[in-house]
Amino acid sequence: MIEETISRIDGLDEAAMEAAQHHQDILAIPLGSLGRLHEVCVQLAGITGSPRPEIRDLAVVVMAGDHGVVARGVSLFPQEVTREMVANFAKGGAAINVLARHVGARLTVVDMGVSGPLSELAEPQFPDLRLLHRRIADGTADMSQGPAMSRDEARRSLEAGISVFEEEKARGLHALGTGDMGIGNTTPSAAIAAAFLKQDPAETVNRGTGIDGNALKHKIEVVKRSLALNRPDPDDPLDVLAKVGGFEIGGIAGMILAACASRTPVVVDGFISTAAALLASRFHPEARNYLFAGHLSAVAGHKLMLDELALDPLVDLGMRLGEGTGAAFGLSILVASSRVACEMLTFDQAAVSSPESQDRRVQRDVPLSRRA
Amino acid sequence: MIEETISRIDGLDEAAMEAAQHHQDILAIPLGSLGRLHEVCVQLAGITGSPRPEIRDLAVVVMAGDHGVVARGVSLFPQEVTREMVANFAKGGAAINVLARHVGARLTVVDMGVSGPLSELAEPQFPDLRLLHRRIADGTADMSQGPAMSRDEARRSLEAGISVFEEEKARGLHALGTGDMGIGNTTPSAAIAAAFLKQDPAETVNRGTGIDGNALKHKIEVVKRSLALNRPDPDDPLDVLAKVGGFEIGGIAGMILAACASRTPVVVDGFISTAAALLASRFHPEARNYLFAGHLSAVAGHKLMLDELALDPLVDLGMRLGEGTGAAFGLSILVASSRVACEMLTFDQAAVSSPESQDRRVQRDVPLSRRA
């Protein structure tokens, strides 16, 4: 299933990108004056194959999982908060409920391996809210004592992500936003970043939900120990996921691969989702062309990963929450860009005089698909 | 009318800001993890007096006017484009039509002094779109040859802005976005910025809709000549508006003063709107506390004005169009912040465990109203 999905991933549609750029160039505005909205539109064209891509049906999928490594005291919050927050999502009272509603995205929450019973949770009462059960296990093992999960569990977490994406796609989906919930999950994400970027964990570990001082130093030591003990192979992404990953991280990476295979744009949230995006990009290098960075997280290490993926975040509001809250803002910008392409009039249509002297073709020294 | 409006402007509501900050601190998220959404909410509380401010009814008002100085060849576009673009707004096909719809704001376009007849324009066909006629004159005079307008015209443009705001407020308004349309209007805006900031025009003049090289040098010379000839008094904002301003710029400044007087938040668009905001802030220093910078424009000189106003832009999408397009994105972020305050559950309400060790009070060394 994973190999089949990856085999369907292809490059961007260069002809659609050229046509999209041309359409942007004849809109009744000074050339290029909508800045990144133009770039986003051209990339959306390359992804979808349409020069005027329609981005209307949106979903944010929040993958939730627990982490054995919280036993090492890496988080300010107790582990049961993962389960409690999933319940809060189901009630509609969390930040991502509010922000998904705000941008017009439906919300799906997936139990990928939350510790403790979730079965008693009431089914969500809202039509735009779903709760799915795809649990791989009752949280991962403590990666500072051995691999976080088996290779088979890593594979199953990716497959669960693929199948969740296929369900969402079948419901109608023009763009996906990723989200995460899992107390302690900045720790495996920092380990994944350190493994792939060959960076010292001191560069990728951050304050997470708010630790500092000695707790932060301890967290760096835990990541160093986990990497030294497990020796994840950066050339084998499944190995990295199994040894220092998490079920929700594998789930997000699986969704991203399936989205790329079906030519659906993905807005990546913050630190944890970007670690998953990095993982996905190591399964197929074209994956990054299907991605948008919703926002720049306020936690250290996020920018390192974004730079590696050559992603320029769409907003920077100093947020560091996860849940898909940064992705929600990014989705709204994709919709804005799509609406500009679909709803604005050109100089001719609007009967607006264009400047005679201006060459309205953009100078291009590299193909559009390489710039995206 | 102007003096009466200014006399009603007061400081932010400190008690509401304290209560808003407390409410943000007990939401079921890591402390402060929604970044600027928290800050925006606290400022909205200070403006509106409500700790959980409701920001739902939105309007973008685009003020349009022409400029005699275009005779000096400062713009890439011919003057008739102002009138043509007002017609495009009325048809619903411009960028601000699309982006106002996208963020759920109604749109009002005001003829403050467009050159040539606008009376033949069809009335807009959409319920969320209005076209108002408040023309002061058939464009301003050429400021490089004398004052752009009389002191009386400057006064009337401010009063028109105040009355347009009062109409909008009466229709139901929680937040206002400002916009402008006027071929050549980066030239007076650059002159206003140079006058108030006591900067060399080379620092405040920019490429506008796309000029460069010799045309840009010429535009700097035109602004220098206009300032040298008219000698606007930076301690007398009405004098600055009259000598080197524009009707739409006075209209926007009037709207801002009226919004401050009625404790309504204003999202300022880019270069032209920010020149108007600077003007308003010279009529009353508290005005800036009611303002949000929707975005950072890609044109030079915008950041200088934002710094003077101590405004930190909400988004940076590399846009440089005007029309209120940057304000639209900012309005959407105000709504998001308001919805977080109004719709999210606290730790207690959501039954989520909070970290025992964390002091959930934010350290404050200056009063909230001074930080806003």
XYZ file of C-alpha atoms in Angstrom:
744
model
C 0.000 0.000 0.000
C 2.800 2.413 0.892
C 4.868 1.474 -2.177
C 1.801 1.692 -4.440
C 0.995 5.179 -3.085
C 4.564 6.387 -3.527
C 4.679 5.020 -7.078
C 1.803 7.327 -8.031
C 3.633 10.529 -6.947
C 4.756 12.611 -9.921
C 6.098 16.106 -10.648
C 4.105 19.326 -10.982
C 2.191 20.114 -14.184
C 4.444 22.640 -15.905
C 1.941 23.554 -18.622
C -0.766 24.345 -16.063
C 1.732 26.489 -14.151
C 2.616 28.478 -17.271
C -1.068 29.006 -18.029
C -1.758 30.045 -14.437
C 1.114 32.532 -14.470
C -0.179 34.008 -17.715
C -3.671 34.402 -16.257
C -2.269 36.094 -13.137
C -0.281 38.459 -15.383
C -3.396 39.773 -17.191
C -5.530 40.449 -14.091
C -6.501 44.135 -13.754
C -3.820 45.027 -11.194
C -0.201 46.203 -11.352
C 1.908 43.250 -12.417
C 2.707 40.922 -9.531
C 1.108 43.193 -6.937
C -0.670 40.361 -5.117
C 2.723 38.929 -4.163
C 2.566 35.450 -2.726
C -1.072 34.977 -3.764
C 0.251 34.702 -7.330
C 2.961 32.200 -6.358
C 0.497 30.107 -4.361
C -1.866 30.041 -7.341
C 0.856 28.907 -9.730
C 1.884 26.124 -7.367
C -1.761 25.080 -6.907
C -2.022 24.942 -10.705
C 1.025 22.695 -10.878
C -0.464 20.412 -8.238
C -4.036 20.223 -9.525
C -3.376 20.632 -13.245
C -5.835 23.540 -13.454
C -4.650 27.080 -14.348
C -7.511 28.444 -12.251
C -7.539 25.908 -9.426
C -10.676 25.656 -7.328
C -9.903 25.342 -3.613
C -13.165 25.226 -1.711
C -13.621 21.940 0.174
C -11.175 21.908 3.073
C -10.395 19.495 5.863
C -8.063 19.678 8.818
C -7.111 16.218 10.084
C -5.678 16.070 13.597
C -3.744 12.880 14.331
C -3.403 12.048 18.039
C -0.987 9.681 19.766
C 0.929 9.185 22.992
C 4.635 8.793 23.642
C 6.452 6.492 26.045
C 9.240 9.031 26.339
C 7.028 11.292 28.503
C 8.075 8.965 31.358
C 11.435 10.770 31.121
C 9.815 14.095 32.117
C 10.137 15.876 28.775
C 6.798 17.714 28.956
C 5.159 20.184 31.279
C 1.814 18.430 30.880
C 0.831 14.950 32.123
C 0.174 12.247 29.507
C -3.596 12.091 30.134
C -3.893 15.525 28.534
C -3.679 13.865 25.094
C -6.870 11.910 25.840
C -8.505 14.917 27.515
C -7.745 17.110 24.506
C -9.215 14.543 22.099
C -12.361 14.751 24.225
C -12.174 18.548 23.991
C -11.906 18.294 20.183
C -14.979 16.039 20.170
C -16.854 18.672 22.208
C -15.851 21.413 19.756
C -14.136 23.593 22.349
C -10.466 23.534 21.335
C -8.519 26.102 19.346
C -8.539 23.976 16.199
C -12.332 23.589 16.380
C -12.642 27.373 16.439
C -10.063 28.070 13.747
C -11.251 25.287 11.408
C -14.768 26.736 11.645
C -13.311 30.197 11.059
C -11.668 29.208 7.770
C -14.509 26.929 6.653
C -12.704 23.608 7.051
C -14.276 20.448 8.391
C -12.340 18.680 11.157
C -11.440 15.018 11.536
C -9.677 13.776 14.669
C -7.916 10.402 14.485
C -6.886 8.295 17.474
C -3.610 6.858 16.171
C -2.568 5.495 19.557
C -3.718 7.562 22.488
C -2.938 6.053 25.874
C -5.945 4.868 27.836
C -9.541 4.264 26.791
C -11.129 6.610 24.271
C -14.091 4.363 23.552
C -16.237 6.068 26.187
C -15.990 9.366 24.291
C -19.245 10.711 23.015
C -19.432 10.862 19.229
C -19.134 14.456 18.052
C -22.412 16.315 17.741
C -21.458 18.424 14.746
C -21.787 17.435 11.074
C -18.399 18.967 10.236
C -16.567 17.003 12.946
C -15.536 13.327 12.914
C -13.653 11.106 15.351
C -11.884 8.072 13.828
C -10.271 5.158 15.623
C -7.094 3.842 13.960
C -5.053 3.070 17.046
C -1.806 1.227 16.423
C -1.035 0.689 20.124
C -1.516 2.224 23.554
C 1.146 4.916 22.984
C 4.705 4.300 21.732
C 7.480 2.755 23.799
C 10.063 5.007 25.478
C 12.558 5.759 22.685
C 15.270 6.564 25.194
C 15.211 2.883 26.198
C 14.768 1.292 22.754
C 12.818 1.780 19.520
C 9.588 3.789 19.864
C 7.739 1.173 17.803
C 8.341 -1.885 15.636
C 8.947 -1.569 11.900
C 5.537 -3.162 11.365
C 3.842 -0.570 13.575
C 5.599 2.219 11.666
C 4.298 0.755 8.421
C 0.761 0.458 9.848
C 0.801 4.079 11.030
C 1.692 5.237 7.495
C -1.020 2.988 6.031
C -3.592 4.353 8.481
C -2.670 7.868 7.291
C -3.101 6.823 3.671
C -6.522 5.295 4.334
C -7.721 8.321 6.343
C -6.697 10.565 3.461
C -8.546 8.372 0.935
C -11.714 8.635 3.071
C -11.377 12.419 3.244
C -10.749 12.635 -0.488
C -13.900 10.602 -1.150
C -15.901 13.147 0.862
C -14.699 15.932 -1.469
C -11.400 17.623 -0.717
C -9.487 20.389 -2.487
C -6.851 20.985 0.197
C -5.784 19.200 3.372
C -4.463 20.798 6.567
C -2.470 18.601 8.925
C -2.633 18.734 12.701
C -1.296 16.811 15.693
C -2.070 16.163 19.336
C 0.261 14.219 21.595
C 1.819 15.220 24.877
C 5.582 14.901 24.476
C 5.579 14.835 20.675
C 8.007 17.705 20.186
C 10.604 15.246 21.559
C 10.349 12.595 18.780
C 9.893 15.401 16.229
C 13.168 16.968 17.370
C 14.820 13.547 17.116
C 13.485 13.074 13.557
C 14.766 16.531 12.579
C 18.199 15.848 14.106
C 18.399 12.463 12.337
C 17.480 13.720 8.866
C 19.269 17.066 9.033
C 22.318 15.530 10.756
C 22.079 18.312 13.325
C 23.007 18.347 16.983
C 19.768 17.842 18.994
C 20.567 21.104 20.799
C 19.565 22.789 17.503
C 16.271 20.934 17.057
C 14.971 20.456 20.619
C 12.776 23.299 21.875
C 10.649 24.438 24.793
C 7.589 22.543 23.539
C 4.636 23.529 25.699
C 6.778 25.741 27.903
C 9.705 24.009 29.656
C 12.954 25.846 30.177
C 16.249 25.858 32.066
C 17.271 22.440 33.356
C 14.168 20.764 31.933
C 15.178 21.900 28.452
C 18.756 20.643 28.940
C 17.345 17.326 30.133
C 15.106 17.084 27.045
C 18.139 17.606 24.797
C 19.950 14.824 26.674
C 16.944 12.499 26.236
C 16.949 13.085 22.460
C 20.728 12.591 22.277
C 20.437 9.334 24.216
C 17.554 8.135 22.003
C 19.544 8.782 18.834
C 22.759 7.248 20.213
C 20.934 4.125 21.402
C 18.713 3.533 18.340
C 20.992 4.854 15.566
C 18.150 5.558 13.082
C 19.323 5.350 9.447
C 18.529 8.702 7.720
C 18.526 6.910 4.360
C 15.687 4.653 5.553
C 12.716 6.836 6.565
C 10.748 3.850 7.895
C 13.665 3.131 10.232
C 13.656 6.730 11.516
C 9.877 6.624 12.098
C 10.086 3.292 13.921
C 13.013 4.165 16.161
C 12.361 7.786 17.144
C 8.895 8.608 15.725
C 5.297 8.500 16.850
C 2.045 7.017 15.608
C 0.495 10.420 14.833
C 3.706 11.469 13.031
C 3.547 8.354 10.858
C -0.148 9.004 10.254
C 0.496 12.565 9.088
C 3.349 11.392 6.812
C 1.025 8.758 5.324
C -1.664 11.375 4.650
C 0.896 13.601 2.943
C 2.096 10.786 0.660
C -1.498 9.903 -0.284
C -2.294 13.585 -0.938
C 0.728 13.884 -3.252
C -0.335 10.722 -5.082
C -3.808 12.176 -5.692
C -2.435 15.660 -6.585
C -4.020 17.369 -3.579
C -2.287 20.346 -1.931
C -1.356 19.956 1.732
C -0.912 22.771 4.234
C 1.549 21.614 6.848
C 1.092 22.913 10.404
C 4.020 23.543 12.759
C 6.892 21.602 14.312
C 5.385 18.104 14.529
C 3.626 18.209 11.158
C 6.798 19.504 9.533
C 8.775 16.582 10.999
C 6.166 14.331 9.348
C 6.526 16.282 6.084
C 10.292 15.809 6.246
C 9.691 12.089 6.694
C 7.310 12.023 3.703
C 9.823 13.900 1.547
C 12.391 11.187 2.265
C 10.000 8.597 0.816
C 9.649 10.668 -2.371
C 11.562 13.868 -3.189
C 8.658 15.350 -5.214
C 6.480 15.363 -2.079
C 7.663 18.815 -1.046
C 6.193 20.379 -4.208
C 2.705 19.496 -2.933
C 3.260 21.214 0.401
C 2.628 24.690 1.786
C 3.922 25.744 5.204
C 0.882 27.147 6.992
C 2.894 29.199 9.435
C 6.231 29.675 11.130
C 6.045 28.210 14.602
C 7.538 30.179 17.474
C 9.482 27.111 18.645
C 13.144 26.670 17.810
C 14.044 24.145 15.125
C 10.960 24.659 12.949
C 12.745 26.971 10.561
C 15.605 24.490 10.112
C 13.138 21.902 8.831
C 11.269 24.395 6.644
C 14.573 25.465 5.077
C 15.452 21.836 4.357
C 12.071 21.464 2.616
C 12.481 24.886 0.906
C 9.114 25.957 2.335
C 8.414 29.620 3.089
C 5.692 29.930 5.748
C 2.516 31.778 4.762
C 1.898 33.486 8.099
C 3.897 34.226 11.233
C 1.664 34.958 14.199
C 4.076 33.728 16.876
C 1.928 30.656 17.498
C 3.279 27.379 18.912
C 0.205 25.269 19.651
C -0.047 22.574 16.993
C -3.495 20.951 16.550
C -3.445 22.258 12.947
C -4.013 25.867 14.028
C -1.215 27.170 11.780
C -2.459 25.022 8.898
C -5.924 26.590 9.234
C -4.564 30.066 8.478
C -2.608 28.674 5.547
C -5.699 26.964 4.113
C -7.500 30.298 4.160
C -4.701 31.837 2.087
C -4.929 28.992 -0.454
C -8.655 29.694 -0.781
C -7.959 33.423 -1.223
C -5.451 32.667 -3.961
C -7.869 30.319 -5.699
C -10.660 32.894 -5.535
C -8.395 35.570 -7.037
C -7.759 33.220 -9.964
C -11.398 32.200 -10.352
C -13.280 35.441 -9.603
C -11.162 38.457 -10.615
C -11.547 40.172 -13.972
C -8.685 40.753 -16.419
C -7.823 44.181 -17.904
C -9.908 43.327 -20.977
C -12.887 41.942 -19.056
C -12.936 44.911 -16.672
C -12.286 47.470 -19.426
C -9.386 48.923 -17.444
C -6.544 50.603 -19.332
C -3.223 48.835 -18.951
C 0.103 50.672 -19.048
C 1.410 50.649 -22.610
C 5.034 50.682 -21.696
C 5.087 47.693 -19.432
C 6.138 44.274 -20.578
C 3.631 42.150 -18.703
C 5.610 38.957 -19.037
C 7.531 38.021 -15.921
C 11.237 37.401 -16.399
C 11.955 33.763 -15.742
C 15.376 32.251 -15.598
C 14.264 28.942 -14.086
C 11.198 26.847 -14.933
C 8.162 27.585 -12.747
C 8.080 24.059 -11.359
C 11.601 24.475 -9.968
C 10.752 27.735 -8.250
C 7.667 26.392 -6.518
C -17.456 68.182 13.382
C -13.763 67.284 13.262
C -13.060 68.848 16.657
C -16.138 67.189 18.193
C -15.021 63.786 16.862
C -11.479 64.238 18.153
C -12.775 65.322 21.561
C -14.493 61.937 21.960
C -11.264 59.927 21.490
C -10.044 58.396 24.731
C -7.516 55.814 25.937
C -7.926 52.031 25.969
C -9.967 50.321 28.687
C -7.296 48.940 31.013
C -9.697 46.885 33.139
C -11.133 45.128 30.081
C -7.587 44.394 28.888
C -6.646 42.839 32.240
C -9.800 40.706 32.177
C -9.148 39.665 28.570
C -5.559 38.686 29.376
C -6.776 36.622 32.336
C -9.317 34.831 30.138
C -6.660 34.082 27.502
C -4.394 32.703 30.261
C -6.924 30.082 31.392
C -7.808 28.693 27.939
C -6.963 24.990 27.583
C -3.661 25.485 25.734
C -0.044 26.003 26.762
C 0.276 29.528 28.126
C 0.581 32.108 25.365
C 0.768 29.497 22.597
C -1.594 31.356 20.276
C 0.947 34.173 20.039
C -0.382 37.311 18.425
C -3.992 36.097 18.593
C -3.757 36.727 22.348
C -2.282 40.212 21.879
C -4.896 41.124 19.283
C -7.649 39.997 21.643
C -6.300 42.073 24.532
C -6.092 45.147 22.314
C -9.616 44.518 20.993
C -10.755 44.329 24.610
C -9.105 47.657 25.354
C -10.809 49.204 22.340
C -14.291 47.753 22.772
C -14.381 47.486 26.568
C -15.310 43.787 26.370
C -12.932 41.087 27.694
C -14.360 38.729 25.083
C -14.852 41.136 22.187
C -17.229 40.097 19.438
C -15.865 40.911 15.976
C -18.334 39.675 13.392
C -19.750 42.543 11.288
C -16.981 43.781 9.008
C -16.729 46.445 6.342
C -13.955 47.446 3.990
C -14.351 51.034 2.805
C -12.389 51.978 -0.308
C -11.915 55.728 -0.758
C -11.160 56.817 -4.329
C -9.699 60.075 -5.604
C -7.525 61.525 -8.337
C -4.330 63.526 -8.149
C -3.218 66.488 -10.212
C 0.392 65.440 -9.728
C -0.064 62.569 -12.230
C 0.459 65.267 -14.879
C 4.125 65.108 -13.815
C 4.385 61.472 -14.978
C 4.712 59.830 -11.549
C 2.623 56.738 -12.381
C 2.801 53.918 -14.882
C -0.974 54.030 -15.332
C -3.084 56.790 -16.936
C -5.414 58.784 -14.679
C -8.629 57.315 -16.142
C -7.733 54.002 -14.466
C -9.045 55.417 -11.163
C -12.504 55.812 -12.700
C -12.253 52.494 -14.532
C -11.306 50.711 -11.333
C -14.236 52.251 -9.436
C -16.419 50.804 -12.208
C -14.663 47.461 -11.740
C -15.370 47.598 -7.975
C -19.033 48.286 -8.774
C -19.064 45.215 -11.040
C -17.543 43.058 -8.301
C -14.501 41.984 -10.322
C -11.566 43.588 -8.523
C -9.195 42.030 -6.020
C -10.845 43.749 -3.052
C -14.278 42.463 -4.104
C -12.891 38.930 -4.049
C -10.935 39.292 -0.801
C -13.705 41.150 1.054
C -16.098 38.322 0.122
C -13.442 35.831 1.191
C -13.171 37.258 4.709
C -16.893 37.991 5.040
C -16.692 41.796 4.888
C -19.128 44.028 3.056
C -17.595 46.600 0.718
C -18.319 50.314 0.360
C -16.618 52.359 -2.359
C -16.607 56.148 -1.961
C -15.958 58.634 -4.739
C -14.028 61.299 -2.823
C -12.945 63.152 -5.950
C -12.401 60.941 -8.954
C -11.613 62.811 -12.145
C -14.298 62.678 -14.797
C -17.928 61.594 -14.601
C -18.865 58.663 -12.383
C -22.602 59.342 -12.475
C -23.114 56.999 -15.442
C -21.889 54.069 -13.345
C -24.445 51.361 -12.738
C -25.390 50.958 -9.111
C -23.813 47.788 -7.706
C -25.944 44.681 -8.057
C -24.852 43.035 -4.816
C -26.383 43.597 -1.382
C -22.951 43.655 0.274
C -21.597 46.360 -2.056
C -22.309 50.108 -1.984
C -21.099 53.052 -4.045
C -21.212 56.464 -2.322
C -20.692 59.893 -3.868
C -18.854 62.360 -1.600
C -16.728 64.118 -4.196
C -14.839 67.157 -2.950
C -13.583 68.158 -6.419
C -12.564 66.736 -9.777
C -9.206 65.482 -8.492
C -6.652 67.494 -6.503
C -4.447 70.189 -7.974
C -0.831 69.386 -8.903
C 1.051 69.642 -5.592
C 4.325 70.233 -7.396
C 2.882 73.588 -8.590
C 1.047 74.654 -5.410
C -1.168 73.189 -2.657
C -3.037 69.995 -3.627
C -6.227 71.427 -2.167
C -7.521 74.304 -0.054
C -7.687 74.094 3.719
C -11.466 74.017 3.399
C -11.331 71.065 0.994
C -9.009 69.245 3.394
C -11.516 69.822 6.189
C -14.404 68.616 3.999
C -12.539 65.433 3.037
C -12.031 64.609 6.732
C -15.706 65.365 7.435
C -16.800 63.139 4.541
C -14.745 60.318 6.082
C -16.376 60.889 9.469
C -19.878 60.804 7.966
C -19.158 57.662 5.902
C -17.930 55.955 9.063
C -21.061 56.987 10.990
C -23.233 55.471 8.222
C -21.264 52.249 8.312
C -21.453 52.114 12.095
C -25.219 52.531 11.931
C -25.419 49.481 9.642
C -23.672 47.385 12.328
C -19.896 47.347 12.434
C -17.407 45.598 14.720
C -14.255 46.347 12.726
C -13.384 48.571 9.780
C -10.832 47.885 7.058
C -9.521 50.851 5.088
C -8.755 50.866 1.371
C -7.765 53.334 -1.340
C -7.915 53.754 -5.087
C -6.231 56.633 -6.869
C -3.695 56.590 -9.673
C -0.649 58.488 -8.442
C -1.535 58.349 -4.755
C 1.730 56.814 -3.586
C 3.234 60.223 -4.474
C 1.245 62.348 -1.942
C 1.496 59.497 0.573
C 5.290 59.570 0.264
C 5.175 63.362 0.722
C 3.019 63.008 3.858
C 5.424 60.413 5.270
C 8.458 62.604 4.506
C 6.761 65.630 6.106
C 5.725 63.924 9.356
C 8.794 61.704 9.751
C 11.165 64.482 8.678
C 12.745 62.013 6.256
C 14.375 62.582 2.904
C 11.782 61.734 0.187
C 14.306 59.244 -1.215
C 13.429 57.122 1.858
C 9.655 57.323 1.468
C 9.100 57.386 -2.314
C 8.700 53.950 -3.882
C 7.985 52.132 -7.124
C 4.228 52.441 -6.678
C 2.557 50.382 -9.398
C 5.869 49.462 -10.968
C 8.055 52.368 -12.110
C 11.823 52.160 -11.794
C 15.096 53.696 -12.921
C 14.804 57.291 -14.099
C 11.042 57.367 -13.504
C 11.656 56.593 -9.830
C 14.337 59.310 -9.576
C 11.911 61.734 -11.203
C 9.174 60.811 -8.713
C 11.555 61.545 -5.818
C 12.334 64.939 -7.372
C 8.604 65.706 -7.745
C 8.026 64.973 -4.036
C 11.067 67.047 -3.039
C 9.825 69.962 -5.150
C 6.299 69.672 -3.712
C 7.609 69.785 -0.148
C 10.042 72.638 -0.855
C 7.359 74.684 -2.569
C 4.481 74.103 -0.115
C 6.431 73.770 3.170
C 3.712 71.776 4.978
C 3.829 72.257 8.762
C 4.205 68.823 10.430
C 2.688 70.234 13.621
C -0.509 71.107 11.718
C -1.922 67.907 10.160
C -4.650 69.806 8.290
C -1.897 71.845 6.620
C -0.056 68.668 5.558
C -3.252 67.156 4.147
C -4.129 70.328 2.243
C -0.705 70.941 0.777
C 0.528 67.446 -0.151
C -2.443 65.130 0.506
C -5.393 63.738 -1.399
C -9.153 63.575 -0.991
C -9.173 59.807 -0.413
C -6.338 60.171 2.103
C -8.306 62.783 4.041
C -11.379 60.551 3.825
C -9.529 57.579 5.291
C -8.056 59.748 8.079
C -11.562 61.024 8.880
C -12.926 57.469 9.070
C -10.106 56.498 11.415
C -10.784 59.435 13.762
C -14.515 58.605 13.827
C -13.753 54.916 14.472
C -11.506 55.847 17.425
C -14.222 58.120 18.789
C -16.745 55.271 18.686
C -14.237 52.696 20.039
C -14.206 50.631 16.846
C -11.035 48.801 15.781
C -9.567 49.745 12.406
C -7.399 47.542 10.222
C -5.161 49.785 8.158
C -4.201 48.603 4.667
C -0.842 49.438 3.052
C 1.158 52.519 2.082
C -1.652 55.020 1.354
C -3.872 53.979 4.253
C -0.901 54.109 6.606
C -0.130 57.677 5.482
C -3.751 58.463 6.390
C -3.303 56.704 9.745
C -0.203 58.777 10.415
C -2.245 61.886 9.653
C -5.027 60.747 12.030
C -2.492 60.044 14.773
C -1.279 63.648 14.511
C -4.824 64.838 15.236
C -4.936 62.656 18.373
C -2.053 60.570 19.770
C -4.389 57.871 21.174
C -5.593 57.063 17.635
C -2.831 54.543 17.070
C -4.125 52.339 19.903
C -7.261 51.671 17.837
C -5.296 50.547 14.795
C -4.007 47.233 13.489
C -1.673 47.025 10.494
C -3.306 44.523 8.153
C -0.110 43.691 6.333
C 3.378 44.813 5.446
C 3.357 46.235 1.948
C 6.154 45.256 -0.403
C 6.775 48.913 -1.275
C 9.601 50.865 0.334
C 8.694 53.383 3.016
C 5.734 51.476 4.467
C 7.762 50.038 7.322
C 9.070 53.501 8.268
C 5.499 54.681 8.825
C 4.476 51.494 10.672
C 7.468 51.899 12.991
C 6.499 55.501 13.701
C 2.996 54.280 14.610
C 4.453 51.292 16.549
C 2.305 48.942 14.453
C 3.454 45.389 13.767
C 1.806 44.077 10.582
C -0.364 40.972 10.930
C 0.594 39.339 7.629
C 3.353 39.706 5.060
C 2.387 38.236 1.717
C 4.558 40.515 -0.400
C 1.483 42.390 -1.654
C 1.543 46.002 -2.888
C -1.885 46.591 -4.413
C -3.869 48.750 -2.018
C -7.682 48.683 -2.425
C -7.884 47.342 1.147
C -6.544 43.916 0.156
C -4.058 43.856 3.031
C -6.716 45.085 5.442
C -8.975 42.187 4.427
C -6.438 39.616 5.654
C -6.005 41.567 8.873
C -9.760 41.688 9.486
C -9.874 37.903 9.204
C -7.224 37.632 11.929
C -9.224 39.957 14.208
C -12.239 37.686 13.726
C -10.103 34.618 14.496
C -8.866 36.245 17.691
C -12.371 37.205 18.706
C -13.669 33.682 18.065
C -10.858 32.201 20.176
C -11.973 34.447 23.050
C -15.680 33.747 22.555
C -15.751 30.052 21.591
C -12.808 28.220 23.195
C -13.148 26.332 26.473
C -10.949 26.934 29.522
C -9.031 24.163 31.323
C -11.892 23.850 33.812
C -14.672 23.896 31.218
C -12.893 21.330 29.034
C -11.821 19.161 32.011
C -8.210 19.228 30.796
C -5.415 18.863 33.357
C -3.208 21.925 33.640
C 0.460 21.757 34.569
C 0.817 22.171 38.330
C 4.203 23.755 38.220
C 3.420 26.584 35.866
C 2.600 30.064 37.015
C -0.113 30.971 34.537
C 0.143 34.695 35.133
C 2.106 36.533 32.494
C 4.957 38.689 33.749
C 4.142 42.305 33.091
C 6.501 45.167 33.629
C 4.409 47.728 31.740
C 0.633 48.214 31.777
C -1.196 46.328 29.014
C -2.499 49.523 27.454
C 1.054 50.783 26.923
C 2.100 47.566 25.211
C -0.795 47.536 22.782
